[in-house]
Coordinates of C-alpha atoms in Angstrom, one line a residue:
M12 CA 115.9 66.4 147.7
R13 CA 118.0 65.9 144.4
K14 CA 114.8 67.0 142.2
F15 CA 114.3 69.9 144.2
L16 CA 118.2 71.2 143.9
Y17 CA 117.7 70.5 140.0
F18 CA 114.4 72.4 139.9
T19 CA 116.0 75.2 141.8
M20 CA 119.1 75.1 139.5
L21 CA 116.7 75.7 136.4
I22 CA 114.4 78.4 137.8
T23 CA 117.9 80.4 139.1
A24 CA 119.6 79.7 135.2
S25 CA 116.0 80.8 134.5
F26 CA 116.3 84.2 135.9
L27 CA 120.2 85.0 135.0
I28 CA 119.0 84.2 131.5
A29 CA 116.1 86.5 131.8
C30 CA 117.9 89.2 133.3
A31 CA 121.2 89.4 131.4
P32 CA 122.3 92.4 129.4
E33 CA 121.4 91.9 125.6
S34 CA 124.0 90.3 123.4
N35 CA 125.1 91.7 120.2
T36 CA 123.8 88.5 118.8
N37 CA 120.1 89.8 118.4
S38 CA 120.9 93.0 116.5
A39 CA 117.7 92.7 114.7
N40 CA 115.6 94.8 116.8
K41 CA 118.5 97.2 118.0
P42 CA 117.7 100.1 115.4
A43 CA 113.7 100.3 116.3
N44 CA 114.6 99.9 120.1
A45 CA 117.2 102.8 120.1
V46 CA 114.8 104.8 118.5
N47 CA 111.9 103.7 120.4
N48 CA 113.9 104.4 123.6
S49 CA 115.8 107.5 122.8
A50 CA 115.2 110.2 125.5
T51 CA 116.5 113.0 123.1
A52 CA 114.4 112.3 119.9
P53 CA 111.9 115.3 119.7
A54 CA 108.6 115.1 120.3
A55 CA 106.2 115.9 117.4
N56 CA 104.1 119.2 117.7
S57 CA 100.8 117.5 119.0
A58 CA 99.4 121.3 118.4
A59 CA 100.3 121.1 114.1
V60 CA 99.6 117.5 114.1
E61 CA 95.7 118.2 115.3
T62 CA 95.3 121.4 113.0
E63 CA 96.6 119.4 109.9
I64 CA 94.0 116.3 110.8
K65 CA 90.7 118.4 111.5
K66 CA 91.5 119.8 108.2
L67 CA 91.7 116.6 106.8
V68 CA 88.4 115.7 108.6
N69 CA 86.8 118.4 107.3
D70 CA 88.1 117.6 103.5
T71 CA 86.7 114.4 104.0
A72 CA 83.2 115.4 105.0
A73 CA 83.5 117.9 101.9
A74 CA 84.2 115.2 99.6
L75 CA 81.2 112.4 100.9
A76 CA 78.9 115.4 101.1
K77 CA 79.9 116.1 97.0
N78 CA 80.4 112.2 96.3
D79 CA 83.9 113.2 95.2
V80 CA 85.5 110.0 94.6
A81 CA 88.7 111.6 93.0
A82 CA 89.4 113.5 96.6
L83 CA 88.4 110.5 98.7
D84 CA 90.8 108.1 96.4
K85 CA 93.6 110.9 97.4
I86 CA 92.3 110.8 101.1
Y87 CA 92.6 106.6 101.9
G88 CA 95.1 104.9 102.3
E89 CA 96.1 101.9 100.3
N90 CA 94.8 99.4 102.8
Y91 CA 92.1 101.7 103.9
M92 CA 89.0 99.6 105.5
L93 CA 85.9 100.7 106.5
V94 CA 83.1 99.3 108.9
N95 CA 80.1 100.7 108.2
P96 CA 77.1 101.0 110.5
D97 CA 75.5 97.8 109.7
G98 CA 78.3 96.1 110.5
A99 CA 79.9 95.6 107.1
V100 CA 83.0 96.1 105.9
Q101 CA 84.4 97.7 102.9
T102 CA 87.9 97.8 101.2
R103 CA 89.3 101.0 99.7
A104 CA 88.3 99.9 96.4
E105 CA 85.3 98.4 97.4
R106 CA 84.2 101.9 99.1
L107 CA 85.0 103.8 96.0
A108 CA 83.3 102.0 94.0
S109 CA 80.6 102.0 95.6
I110 CA 80.3 105.8 95.7
K111 CA 81.2 106.0 92.2
S112 CA 78.4 103.6 90.9
G113 CA 75.9 105.4 93.0
E114 CA 75.2 102.7 95.4
T115 CA 76.5 104.8 98.3
K116 CA 75.2 108.3 97.7
F117 CA 75.1 111.2 100.6
D118 CA 72.6 114.0 100.0
S119 CA 74.4 115.6 102.8
F120 CA 77.6 114.8 105.4
A121 CA 79.2 116.9 107.9
Y122 CA 81.6 116.3 110.8
D123 CA 81.6 118.2 114.4
E124 CA 83.0 117.2 117.6
I125 CA 86.2 116.4 116.2
N126 CA 88.8 114.8 119.0
V127 CA 92.2 114.1 118.1
R128 CA 94.8 112.1 119.4
S129 CA 98.3 111.5 118.0
N130 CA 101.2 109.6 118.6
P131 CA 104.1 111.1 120.7
E132 CA 106.2 111.1 117.1
G133 CA 103.3 112.7 115.2
T134 CA 103.0 109.8 112.3
G135 CA 99.8 108.6 113.6
A136 CA 96.3 109.4 114.5
V137 CA 93.0 108.6 116.1
V138 CA 89.9 111.3 115.6
I139 CA 86.8 110.5 116.8
V140 CA 83.7 112.8 115.2
R141 CA 80.3 112.9 115.3
A142 CA 78.9 112.8 111.3
T143 CA 75.3 113.9 110.2
A144 CA 74.6 112.8 107.1
T145 CA 71.5 111.8 104.6
G146 CA 71.7 109.5 101.9
I147 CA 71.8 105.9 101.2
N148 CA 74.2 102.7 101.5
K149 CA 73.9 99.7 99.3
G150 CA 70.3 100.7 99.4
K151 CA 70.0 101.5 103.2
K152 CA 68.9 105.0 104.0
I153 CA 71.2 107.1 105.7
E154 CA 70.0 109.4 108.4
G155 CA 70.4 111.2 111.6
P156 CA 73.6 111.4 114.0
L157 CA 76.4 108.9 113.6
R158 CA 79.6 108.5 115.8
V159 CA 82.7 107.7 113.6
T160 CA 86.4 106.6 114.3
Q161 CA 88.8 107.2 112.0
V162 CA 92.4 106.2 112.2
W163 CA 94.9 108.2 110.0
S164 CA 98.8 107.5 109.2
K165 CA 101.8 109.8 107.8
T166 CA 103.1 108.1 104.6
K167 CA 105.7 109.4 102.5
D168 CA 102.7 110.9 100.1
G169 CA 101.6 112.7 103.2
W170 CA 98.6 111.8 105.8
R171 CA 96.2 108.9 105.0
Q172 CA 92.7 107.9 106.5
V173 CA 93.4 104.1 107.3
S174 CA 90.6 102.6 108.9
G175 CA 87.1 104.0 109.6
Q176 CA 84.3 102.6 111.7
A177 CA 80.6 104.5 112.0
T178 CA 77.9 103.6 114.7
P179 CA 74.5 105.2 114.7
I180 CA 73.7 107.6 117.8
T181 CA 70.5 106.2 119.1
G182 CA 68.3 106.2 122.0
A183 CA 68.8 109.4 124.6
S184 CA 72.2 110.2 123.3
A185 CA 70.9 110.9 119.9
A186 CA 68.6 113.3 121.4
A187 CA 71.3 115.0 123.8
N188 CA 73.1 115.3 120.6
T189 CA 70.7 117.3 118.2
S190 CA 69.5 120.9 118.8
A191 CA 65.9 121.3 118.2
T192 CA 66.8 124.5 116.6
G193 CA 69.0 122.9 113.8
P194 CA 71.9 121.1 113.1
P195 CA 74.6 120.2 115.7
T196 CA 77.2 123.0 116.0
A197 CA 81.2 122.5 116.2
N198 CA 82.4 121.6 119.7
T199 CA 85.8 123.1 119.7
N200 CA 87.0 120.5 122.8
T201 CA 89.9 118.5 121.5
N202 CA 92.5 116.2 123.2
S203 CA 95.7 116.0 121.4
G204 CA 96.9 112.7 123.3
K205 CA 98.5 114.3 126.4

C-alpha cells in the first residue's frame, strides 16, 4: 500500500510540474516563443512572396541554361546542397565548380509547373517544379523531364536557394507530362501555402 501511495504522489507531482505556469528561470526561449505565439504579428503577403520566388526560379533556369556560374553564385545560399538525379550530393562550391569546369553543362534548361508554398512569415518557401533539361552532369547524359524540389530562404541579402533535389520523371508520369507536339507548357496553378 505504501508503494502505491508513493507512486501516486510521484505521478501527481509530475503532472503538477508539467502543468505549472512557466517561471522566469527559463527566459532563453521567451523572445522566440513570444514572436511565434504573437497573434498580432502580420502575416506576409503570400501572393507577393510567390511572385518573387517564381521570378527567382525562372532566373535560376535561365542561369542554368547559360551555364552562368556568376548568376548561380548569387542565387545559391552559402549552405546550398543539391541532390542530383543519381542521388549524389553536391555542396554549393562543388556545384559551381562542376559547372565552371564544364563537368556539368546544359544545352537547354527550362522550368514549368511552378508550385510555390511559403511559410506564414514570408521568410521561407518550398518550390516544386518540372524541369526540362538536356546536357551532361559529371559525364552522365541529362535528358528528359525531372521533378525538382527547391527550398528558398530569405536572408539579409535577399532570397537564396538553400537546397535542391532533382528526380527523373519516368514511366507513365513522363508520358502524361510530355506533349506530343512540343515542349511542356507552363502551368499557372499554384498554391501559396494556405
